[in-house]
Short mmCIF file of C-alpha atoms in Angstrom, two decimals:
data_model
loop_
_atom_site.label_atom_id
_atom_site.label_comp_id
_atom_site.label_asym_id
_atom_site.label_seq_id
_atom_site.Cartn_x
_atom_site.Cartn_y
_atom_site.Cartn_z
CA UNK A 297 107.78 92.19 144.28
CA UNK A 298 104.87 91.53 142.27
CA UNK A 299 103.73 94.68 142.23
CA UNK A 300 107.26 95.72 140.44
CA UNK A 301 106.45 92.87 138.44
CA UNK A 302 103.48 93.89 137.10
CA UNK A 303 104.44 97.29 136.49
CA UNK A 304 107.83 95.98 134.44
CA UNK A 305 104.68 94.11 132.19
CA UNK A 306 102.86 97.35 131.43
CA UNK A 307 106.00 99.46 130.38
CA UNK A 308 107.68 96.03 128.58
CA UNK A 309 103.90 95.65 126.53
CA UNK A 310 103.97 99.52 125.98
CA UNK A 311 107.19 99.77 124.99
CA UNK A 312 106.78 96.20 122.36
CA UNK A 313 103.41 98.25 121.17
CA UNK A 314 105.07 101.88 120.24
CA UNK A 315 107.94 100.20 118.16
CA UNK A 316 105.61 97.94 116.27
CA UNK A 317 103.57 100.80 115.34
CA UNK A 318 106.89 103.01 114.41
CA UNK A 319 107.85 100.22 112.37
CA UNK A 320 104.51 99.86 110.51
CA UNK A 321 104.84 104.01 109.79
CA UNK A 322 107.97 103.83 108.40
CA UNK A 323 106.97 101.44 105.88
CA UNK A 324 103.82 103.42 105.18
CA UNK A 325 105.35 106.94 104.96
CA UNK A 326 107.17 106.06 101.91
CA UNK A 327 104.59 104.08 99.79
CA UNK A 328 101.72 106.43 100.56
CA UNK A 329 103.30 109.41 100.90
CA UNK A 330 105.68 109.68 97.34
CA UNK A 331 102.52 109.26 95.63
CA UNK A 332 101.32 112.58 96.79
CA UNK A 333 104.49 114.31 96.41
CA UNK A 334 105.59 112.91 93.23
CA UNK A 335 102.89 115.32 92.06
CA UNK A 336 103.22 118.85 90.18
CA UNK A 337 102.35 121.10 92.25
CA UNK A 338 99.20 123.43 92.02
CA UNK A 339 100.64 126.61 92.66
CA UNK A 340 102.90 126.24 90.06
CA UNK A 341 104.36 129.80 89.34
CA UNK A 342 107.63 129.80 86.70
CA UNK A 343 109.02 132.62 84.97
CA UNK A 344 111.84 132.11 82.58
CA UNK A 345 114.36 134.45 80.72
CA UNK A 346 116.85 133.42 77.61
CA UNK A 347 118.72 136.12 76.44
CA UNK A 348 121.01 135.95 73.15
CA UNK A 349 122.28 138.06 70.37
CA UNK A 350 121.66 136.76 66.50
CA UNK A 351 120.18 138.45 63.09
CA UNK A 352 116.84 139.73 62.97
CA UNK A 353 114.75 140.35 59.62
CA UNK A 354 113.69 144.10 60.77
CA UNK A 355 109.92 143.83 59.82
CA UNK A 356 108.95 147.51 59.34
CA UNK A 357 111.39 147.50 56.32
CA UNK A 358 109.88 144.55 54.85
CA UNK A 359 106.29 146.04 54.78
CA UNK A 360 108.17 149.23 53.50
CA UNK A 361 109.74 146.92 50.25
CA UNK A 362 113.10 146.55 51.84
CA UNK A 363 114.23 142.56 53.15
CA UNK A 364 116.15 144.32 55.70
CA UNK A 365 118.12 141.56 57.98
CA UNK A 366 119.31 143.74 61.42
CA UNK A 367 122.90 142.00 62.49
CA UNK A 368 123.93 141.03 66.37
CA UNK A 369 120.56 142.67 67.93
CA UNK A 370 119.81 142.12 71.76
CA UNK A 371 116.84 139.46 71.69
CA UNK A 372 115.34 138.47 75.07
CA UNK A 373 112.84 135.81 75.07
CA UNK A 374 110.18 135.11 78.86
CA UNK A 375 107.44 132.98 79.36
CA UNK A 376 105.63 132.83 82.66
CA UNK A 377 103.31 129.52 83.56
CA UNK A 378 100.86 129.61 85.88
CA UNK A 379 97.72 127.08 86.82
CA UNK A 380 94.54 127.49 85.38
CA UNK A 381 91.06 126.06 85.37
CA UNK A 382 90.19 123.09 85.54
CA UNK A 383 92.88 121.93 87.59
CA UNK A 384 92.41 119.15 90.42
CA UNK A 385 94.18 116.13 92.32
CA UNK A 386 94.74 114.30 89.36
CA UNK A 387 95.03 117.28 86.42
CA UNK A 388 96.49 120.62 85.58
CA UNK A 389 96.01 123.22 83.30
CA UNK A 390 99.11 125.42 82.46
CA UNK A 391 98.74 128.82 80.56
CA UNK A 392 102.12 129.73 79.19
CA UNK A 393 102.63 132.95 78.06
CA UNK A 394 105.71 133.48 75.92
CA UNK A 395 107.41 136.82 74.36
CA UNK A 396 110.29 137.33 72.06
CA UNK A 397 111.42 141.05 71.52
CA UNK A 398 114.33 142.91 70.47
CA UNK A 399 115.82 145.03 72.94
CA UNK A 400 117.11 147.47 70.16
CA UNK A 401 113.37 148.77 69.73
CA UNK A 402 111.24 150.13 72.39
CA UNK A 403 107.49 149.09 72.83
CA UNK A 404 105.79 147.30 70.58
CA UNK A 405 107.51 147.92 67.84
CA UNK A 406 110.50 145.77 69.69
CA UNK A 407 107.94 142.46 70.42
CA UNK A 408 108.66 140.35 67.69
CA UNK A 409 106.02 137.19 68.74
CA UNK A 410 103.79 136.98 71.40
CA UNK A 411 102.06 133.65 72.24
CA UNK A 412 99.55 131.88 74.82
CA UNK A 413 99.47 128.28 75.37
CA UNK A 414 97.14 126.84 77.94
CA UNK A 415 97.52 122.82 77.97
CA UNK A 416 96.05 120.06 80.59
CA UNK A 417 98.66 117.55 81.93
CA UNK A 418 98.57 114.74 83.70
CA UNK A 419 100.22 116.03 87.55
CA UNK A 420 102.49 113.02 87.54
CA UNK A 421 103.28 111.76 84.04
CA UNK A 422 103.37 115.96 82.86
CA UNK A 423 101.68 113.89 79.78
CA UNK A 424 98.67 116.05 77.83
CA UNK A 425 95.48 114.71 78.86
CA UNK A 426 92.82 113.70 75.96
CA UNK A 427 89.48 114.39 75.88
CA UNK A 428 89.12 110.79 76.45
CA UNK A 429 90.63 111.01 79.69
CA UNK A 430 89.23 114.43 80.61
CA UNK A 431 86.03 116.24 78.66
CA UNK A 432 86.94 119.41 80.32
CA UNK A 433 90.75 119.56 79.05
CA UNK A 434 91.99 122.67 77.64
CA UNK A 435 94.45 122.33 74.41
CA UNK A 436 94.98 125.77 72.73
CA UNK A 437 97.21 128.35 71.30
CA UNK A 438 96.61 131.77 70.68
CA UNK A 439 99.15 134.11 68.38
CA UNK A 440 96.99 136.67 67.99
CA UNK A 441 95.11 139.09 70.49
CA UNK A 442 92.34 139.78 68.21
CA UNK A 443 91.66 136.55 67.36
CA UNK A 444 89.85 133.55 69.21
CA UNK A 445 92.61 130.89 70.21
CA UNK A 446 93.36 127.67 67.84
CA UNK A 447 92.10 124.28 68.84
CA UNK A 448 94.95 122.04 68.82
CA UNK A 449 94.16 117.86 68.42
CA UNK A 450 97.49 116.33 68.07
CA UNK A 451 99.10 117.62 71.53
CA UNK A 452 101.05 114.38 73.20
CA UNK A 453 104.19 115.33 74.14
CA UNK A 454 105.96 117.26 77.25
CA UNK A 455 106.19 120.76 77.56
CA UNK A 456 106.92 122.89 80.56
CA UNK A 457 108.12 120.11 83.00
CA UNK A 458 109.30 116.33 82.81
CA UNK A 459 108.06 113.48 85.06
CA UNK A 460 109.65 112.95 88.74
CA UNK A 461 112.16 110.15 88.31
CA UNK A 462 113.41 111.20 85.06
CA UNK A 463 114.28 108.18 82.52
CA UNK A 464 117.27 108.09 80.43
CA UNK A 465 115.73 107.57 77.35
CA UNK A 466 113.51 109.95 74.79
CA UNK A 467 110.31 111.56 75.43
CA UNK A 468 108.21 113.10 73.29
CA UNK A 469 108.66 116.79 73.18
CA UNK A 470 105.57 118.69 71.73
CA UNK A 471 106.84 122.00 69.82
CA UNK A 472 104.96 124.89 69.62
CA UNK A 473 106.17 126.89 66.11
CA UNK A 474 105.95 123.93 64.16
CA UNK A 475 102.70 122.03 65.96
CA UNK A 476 104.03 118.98 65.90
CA UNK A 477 105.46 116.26 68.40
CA UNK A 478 109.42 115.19 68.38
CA UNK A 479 111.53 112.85 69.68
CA UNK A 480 113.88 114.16 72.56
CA UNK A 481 116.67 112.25 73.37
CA UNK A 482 118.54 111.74 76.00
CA UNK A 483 122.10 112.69 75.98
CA UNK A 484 124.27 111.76 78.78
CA UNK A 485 124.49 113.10 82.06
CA UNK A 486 125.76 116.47 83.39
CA UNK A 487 126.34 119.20 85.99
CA UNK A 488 124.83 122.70 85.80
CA UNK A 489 126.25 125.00 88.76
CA UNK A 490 127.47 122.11 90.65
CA UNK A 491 123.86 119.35 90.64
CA UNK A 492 123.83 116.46 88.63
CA UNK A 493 121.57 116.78 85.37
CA UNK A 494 120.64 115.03 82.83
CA UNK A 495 120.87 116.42 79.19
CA UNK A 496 118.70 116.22 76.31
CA UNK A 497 118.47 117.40 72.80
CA UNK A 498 115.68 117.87 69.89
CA UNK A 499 116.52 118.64 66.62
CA UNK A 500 113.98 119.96 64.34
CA UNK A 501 113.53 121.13 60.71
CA UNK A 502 113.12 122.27 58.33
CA UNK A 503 109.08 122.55 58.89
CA UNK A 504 107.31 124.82 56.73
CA UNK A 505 105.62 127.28 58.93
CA UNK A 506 102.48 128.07 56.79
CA UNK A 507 101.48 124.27 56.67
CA UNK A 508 101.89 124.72 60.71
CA UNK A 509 99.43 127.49 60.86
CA UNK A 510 98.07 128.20 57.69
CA UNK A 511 95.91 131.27 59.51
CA UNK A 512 98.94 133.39 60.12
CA UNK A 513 99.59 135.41 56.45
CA UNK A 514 103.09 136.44 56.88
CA UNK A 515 104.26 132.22 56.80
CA UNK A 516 103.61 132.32 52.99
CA UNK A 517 104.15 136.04 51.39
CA UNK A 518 103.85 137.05 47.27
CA UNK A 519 106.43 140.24 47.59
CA UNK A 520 108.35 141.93 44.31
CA UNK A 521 111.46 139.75 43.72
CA UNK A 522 113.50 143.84 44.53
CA UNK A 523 111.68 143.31 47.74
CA UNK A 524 113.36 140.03 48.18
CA UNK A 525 116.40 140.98 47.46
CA UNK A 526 116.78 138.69 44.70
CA UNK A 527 115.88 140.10 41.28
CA UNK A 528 115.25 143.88 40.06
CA UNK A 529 112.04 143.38 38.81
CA UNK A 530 108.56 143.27 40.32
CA UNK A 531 107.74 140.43 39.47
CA UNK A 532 106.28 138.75 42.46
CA UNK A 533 107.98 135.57 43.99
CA UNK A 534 106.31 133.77 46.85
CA UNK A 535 108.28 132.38 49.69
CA UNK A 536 107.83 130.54 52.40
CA UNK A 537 108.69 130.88 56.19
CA UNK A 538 110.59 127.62 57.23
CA UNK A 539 111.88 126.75 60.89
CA UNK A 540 114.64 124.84 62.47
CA UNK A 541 115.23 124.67 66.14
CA UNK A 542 118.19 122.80 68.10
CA UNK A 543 116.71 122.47 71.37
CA UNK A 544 118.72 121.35 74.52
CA UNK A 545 117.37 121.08 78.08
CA UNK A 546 119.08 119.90 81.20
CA UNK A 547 117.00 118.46 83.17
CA UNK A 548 116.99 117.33 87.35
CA UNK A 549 116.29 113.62 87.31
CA UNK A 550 114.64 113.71 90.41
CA UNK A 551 111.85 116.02 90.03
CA UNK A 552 111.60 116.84 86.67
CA UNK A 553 112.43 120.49 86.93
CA UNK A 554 114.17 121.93 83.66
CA UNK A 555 117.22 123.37 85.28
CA UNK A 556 118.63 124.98 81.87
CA UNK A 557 116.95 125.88 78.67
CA UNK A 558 118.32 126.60 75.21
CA UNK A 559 117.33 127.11 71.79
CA UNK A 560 118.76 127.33 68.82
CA UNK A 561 116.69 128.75 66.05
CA UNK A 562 116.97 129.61 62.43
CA UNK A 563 113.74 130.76 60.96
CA UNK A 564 114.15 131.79 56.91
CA UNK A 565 111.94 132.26 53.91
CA UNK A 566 112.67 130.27 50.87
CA UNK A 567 111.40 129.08 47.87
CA UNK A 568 113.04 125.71 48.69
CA UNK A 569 113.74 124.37 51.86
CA UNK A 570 117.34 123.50 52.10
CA UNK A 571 118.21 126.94 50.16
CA UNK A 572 117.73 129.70 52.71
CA UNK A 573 117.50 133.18 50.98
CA UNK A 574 116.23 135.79 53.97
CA UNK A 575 116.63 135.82 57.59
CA UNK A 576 114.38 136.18 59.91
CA UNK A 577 115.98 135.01 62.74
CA UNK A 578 119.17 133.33 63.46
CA UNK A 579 119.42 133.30 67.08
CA UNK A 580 120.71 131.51 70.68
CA UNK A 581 118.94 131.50 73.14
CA UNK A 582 120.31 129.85 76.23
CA UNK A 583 118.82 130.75 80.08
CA UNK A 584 119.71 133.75 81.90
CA UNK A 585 122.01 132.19 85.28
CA UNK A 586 119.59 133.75 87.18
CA UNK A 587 116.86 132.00 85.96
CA UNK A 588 119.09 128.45 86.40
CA UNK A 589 119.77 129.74 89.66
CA UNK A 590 116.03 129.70 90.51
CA UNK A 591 115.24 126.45 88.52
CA UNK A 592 118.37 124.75 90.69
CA UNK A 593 116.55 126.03 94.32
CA UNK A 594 112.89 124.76 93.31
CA UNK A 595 114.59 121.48 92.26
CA UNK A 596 117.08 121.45 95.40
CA UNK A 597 113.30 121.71 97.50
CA UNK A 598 111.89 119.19 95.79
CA UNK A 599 114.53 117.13 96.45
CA UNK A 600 114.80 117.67 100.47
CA UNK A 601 110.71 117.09 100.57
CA UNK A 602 111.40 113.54 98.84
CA UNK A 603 113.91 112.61 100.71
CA UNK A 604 112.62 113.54 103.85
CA UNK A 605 109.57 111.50 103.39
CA UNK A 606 111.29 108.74 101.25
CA UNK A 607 114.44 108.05 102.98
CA UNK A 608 115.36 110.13 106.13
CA UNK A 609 112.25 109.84 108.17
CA UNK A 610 111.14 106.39 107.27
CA UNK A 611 115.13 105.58 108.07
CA UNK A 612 114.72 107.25 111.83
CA UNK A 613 111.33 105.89 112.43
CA UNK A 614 112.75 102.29 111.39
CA UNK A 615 115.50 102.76 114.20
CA UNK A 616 113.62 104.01 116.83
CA UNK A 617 110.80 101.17 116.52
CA UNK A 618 113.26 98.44 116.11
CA UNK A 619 114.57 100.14 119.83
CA UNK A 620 112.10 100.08 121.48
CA UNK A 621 110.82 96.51 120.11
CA UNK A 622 114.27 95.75 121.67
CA UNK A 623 114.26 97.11 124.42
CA UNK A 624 110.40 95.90 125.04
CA UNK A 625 111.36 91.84 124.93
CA UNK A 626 114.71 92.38 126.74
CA UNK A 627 112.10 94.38 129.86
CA UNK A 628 109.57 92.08 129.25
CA UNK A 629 111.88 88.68 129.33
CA UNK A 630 113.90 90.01 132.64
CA UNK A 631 110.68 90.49 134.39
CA UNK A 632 109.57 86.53 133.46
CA UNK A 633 112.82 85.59 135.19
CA UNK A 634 111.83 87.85 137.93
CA UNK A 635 108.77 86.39 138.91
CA UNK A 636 110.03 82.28 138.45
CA UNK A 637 113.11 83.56 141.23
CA UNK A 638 110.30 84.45 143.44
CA UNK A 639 108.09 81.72 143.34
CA UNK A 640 111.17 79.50 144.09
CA UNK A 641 112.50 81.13 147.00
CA UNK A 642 109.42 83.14 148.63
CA UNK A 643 106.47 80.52 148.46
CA UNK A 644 105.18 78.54 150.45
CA UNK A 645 107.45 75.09 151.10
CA UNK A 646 105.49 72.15 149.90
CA UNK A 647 103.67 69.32 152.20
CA UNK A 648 104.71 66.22 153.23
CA UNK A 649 105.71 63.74 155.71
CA UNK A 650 107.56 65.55 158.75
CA UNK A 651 111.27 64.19 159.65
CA UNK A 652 110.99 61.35 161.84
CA UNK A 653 114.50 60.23 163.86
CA UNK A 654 115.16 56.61 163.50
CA UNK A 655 116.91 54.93 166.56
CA UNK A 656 116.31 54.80 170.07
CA UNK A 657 115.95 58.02 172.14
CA UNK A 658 119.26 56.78 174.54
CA UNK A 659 121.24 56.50 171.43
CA UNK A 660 120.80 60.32 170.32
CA UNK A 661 123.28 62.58 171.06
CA UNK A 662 121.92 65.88 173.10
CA UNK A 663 118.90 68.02 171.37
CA UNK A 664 119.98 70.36 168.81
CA UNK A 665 118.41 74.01 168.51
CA UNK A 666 116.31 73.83 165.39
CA UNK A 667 115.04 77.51 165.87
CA UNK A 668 117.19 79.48 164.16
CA UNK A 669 117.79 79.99 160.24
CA UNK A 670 120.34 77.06 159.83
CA UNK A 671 120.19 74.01 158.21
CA UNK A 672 120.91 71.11 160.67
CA UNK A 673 121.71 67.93 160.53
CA UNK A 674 120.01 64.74 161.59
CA UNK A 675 122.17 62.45 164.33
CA UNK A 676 122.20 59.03 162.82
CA UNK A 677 122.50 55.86 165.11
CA UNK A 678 125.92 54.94 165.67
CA UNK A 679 125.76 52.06 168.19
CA UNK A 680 127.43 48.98 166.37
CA UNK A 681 125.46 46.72 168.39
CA UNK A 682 122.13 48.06 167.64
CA UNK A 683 120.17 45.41 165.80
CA UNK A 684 118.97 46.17 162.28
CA UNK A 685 115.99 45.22 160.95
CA UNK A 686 115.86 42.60 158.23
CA UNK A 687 114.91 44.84 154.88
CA UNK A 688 115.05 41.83 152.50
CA UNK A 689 111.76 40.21 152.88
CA UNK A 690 108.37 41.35 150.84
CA UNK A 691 106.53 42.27 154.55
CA UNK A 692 106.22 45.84 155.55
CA UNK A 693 108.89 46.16 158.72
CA UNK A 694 108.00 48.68 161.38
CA UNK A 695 110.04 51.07 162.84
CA UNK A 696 110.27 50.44 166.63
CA UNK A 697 109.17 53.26 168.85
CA UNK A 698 111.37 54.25 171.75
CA UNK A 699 108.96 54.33 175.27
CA UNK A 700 110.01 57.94 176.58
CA UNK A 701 107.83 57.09 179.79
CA UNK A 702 110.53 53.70 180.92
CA UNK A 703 114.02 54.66 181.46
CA UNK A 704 116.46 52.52 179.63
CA UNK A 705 117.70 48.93 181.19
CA UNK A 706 120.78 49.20 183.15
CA UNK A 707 123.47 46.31 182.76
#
């Protein structure tokens, strides 16, 4: 029995010990694990398509003295991020590169921009990183091959990916035509192919485009008014290049992912702002489906890996400690009783004062058997003519002693 005993302590202690310690994980798998996840990734790798049909200004005419505007041309727009240098626990750089073409035109002559951002964010915020926070961050644009890229101060808004745990409020939303930072705002909420998004919008313009970049030439251009299209004369008239943009992105709240892009743009040149004279584009651009088809899955992922670690296994590890912490005290509390049961009945009886029989030896009845198991009971004198002792006074009485060795007085 106490060996049983002792072995019911172990398991019981064991038992107490595991779900304690399953207990203490599943409050530490949420609070130090999210922290990691809640992190962009460093092997980043997006590739994006919009697609759209809208008026073109057909360049090659232009340089040839003809404002030709080209009407419902194929226009496909891909960028492709990947992570750069320097890039760490806490950082990382994104290079963006980002085409628009025609499809109407083959080669080159179809591309119609062709840009490279590289930008260091912040991994959780998806914030730009200053050069106070980071001496080694990377803020640039490049429009041109041949020339070095542009050093760009004023970066503070999001690009390429929102924050995990998406607010409903606006962000700042860094564009880069214009090279300046907007307000997007949120919307309301939505679903895109069946998940729950949440929508926002950014609308932006007029900006003039050669106070943006004043080192591209084409922004600002000195042409013959014929050229323009608005006069027969040469006489030159300068216009400039002005850009508005309706931007819309749906975005998973969860992660941050940008399910769905689109972009409405109307670029023009003008001599005034609000008076739009030639096209150079007037186009949608929404996502391709299967590029929200991709977006969706790496958002659907992030969503099982947060979950798992911030509510599923935490949940199972909470019931299988509080089990076994259970199940611990009841083993441990049954074996207590266990071992009081057998100190009751097994132990040794306690000492003290053996039975004596009171009353002479002629007045008991015949000698029981006081061998076996039983529980007998002591004869008591019955002789109503026995003399009892006087139990009143103060003095000690004493019990009188039958004399086994005399037989007893016959009458």
């Amino acid at each position: 029995m106490a060996e049983r005993s002792s072995s019911g302590r172990i398991l019981a202690m064991i038992l107490v010990g595991l779900g304690a310690f399953l207990l203490v994980i599943a409050i530490l798998v949420p609070t130090y694990t999210l922290g990691k996840l809640q992190k962009t990734p460093l092997d980043l790798e997006v590739t994006t398509v919009a697609e759209g049909t809208g008026d073109i200004l057909n360049s090659r005419q232009l340089l040839s003295g003809n404002a030709q505007v080209d009407r419902d041309v194929p226009i496909v727009a891909q960028r492709f991020v990947t992570v750069e240098d320097p890039s760490d626990s806490e950082i990382m750089t994104l290079q963006a590169g980002q085409t628009v073409r025609r499809l109407d035109m083959q080669g080159d002559t179809g591309l119609v921009s062709a840009i490279v951002d590289r930008v260091t964010i912040d991994r959780e915020t998806s914030m730009p990183v200053s050069t106070d926070e980071n001496a080694d961050r990377v803020s640039t644009i490049q429009v041109n091959a041949d020339q070095p890229p542009v050093e760009v101060e004023n970066r503070a808004g999001l690009q390429y990916k929102f924050p995990f745990d998406v607010q409903q409020t606006s962000y700042p939303y860094y564009d880069i035509n214009a090279r300046e930072n907007f307000p997007l705002d949120f919307v309301g909420e939505e679903e895109v192919n069946g998940m729950k998004v949440y929508h926002f919008r950014q609308d932006i313009g007029p900006i003039d485009m050669s106070k943006a970049d004043p080192e591209v030439p084409t922004y600002k251009l000195s042409l013959p008014a014929s050229t323009w299209g608005v006069g027969e004369g040469d006489e030159p008239v300068t216009m400039t290049r002005w850009y508005n943009n309706v931007r819309d992105l749906w975005v998973d709240p969860v992660t941050g992912v940008v399910v769905k892009g689109q972009e409405a743009q109307d670029q023009y040149y003008a001599r005034e702002a609000d008076k739009p004279e030639v096209t150079v584009l007037d186009v949608t651009l929404p996502f391709d489906e299967e590029t929200i088809e991709y977006q969706i899955g790496q958002a659907k992922d992030g969503q099982d890996t947060i979950s798992l670690f911030g509510r599923t296994l935490p949940i199972i590890l909470g019931i299988l400690g509080a089990i076994l912490l259970i199940a611990g005290f009841v083993l441990g509390l049954r074996g207590g009783g266990n071992r009081r049961a057998a100190t009751a009945t097994d132990g040794p009886s306690p000492a003290g004062p053996a039975t004596t029989t009171v009353g002479a030896a002629h007045s008991a009845g015949p000698q029981h058997d006081y061998t076996d198991d039983r529980t007998e009971v002591i004869p008591r004198q019955t002789d109503p003519n026995a003399q009892q002792p006087d139990w009143t006074t103060d003095q000690t009485q004493e019990i009188p002693r039958t004399d086994l060795r005399k037989p007893p007085n016959q009458e």
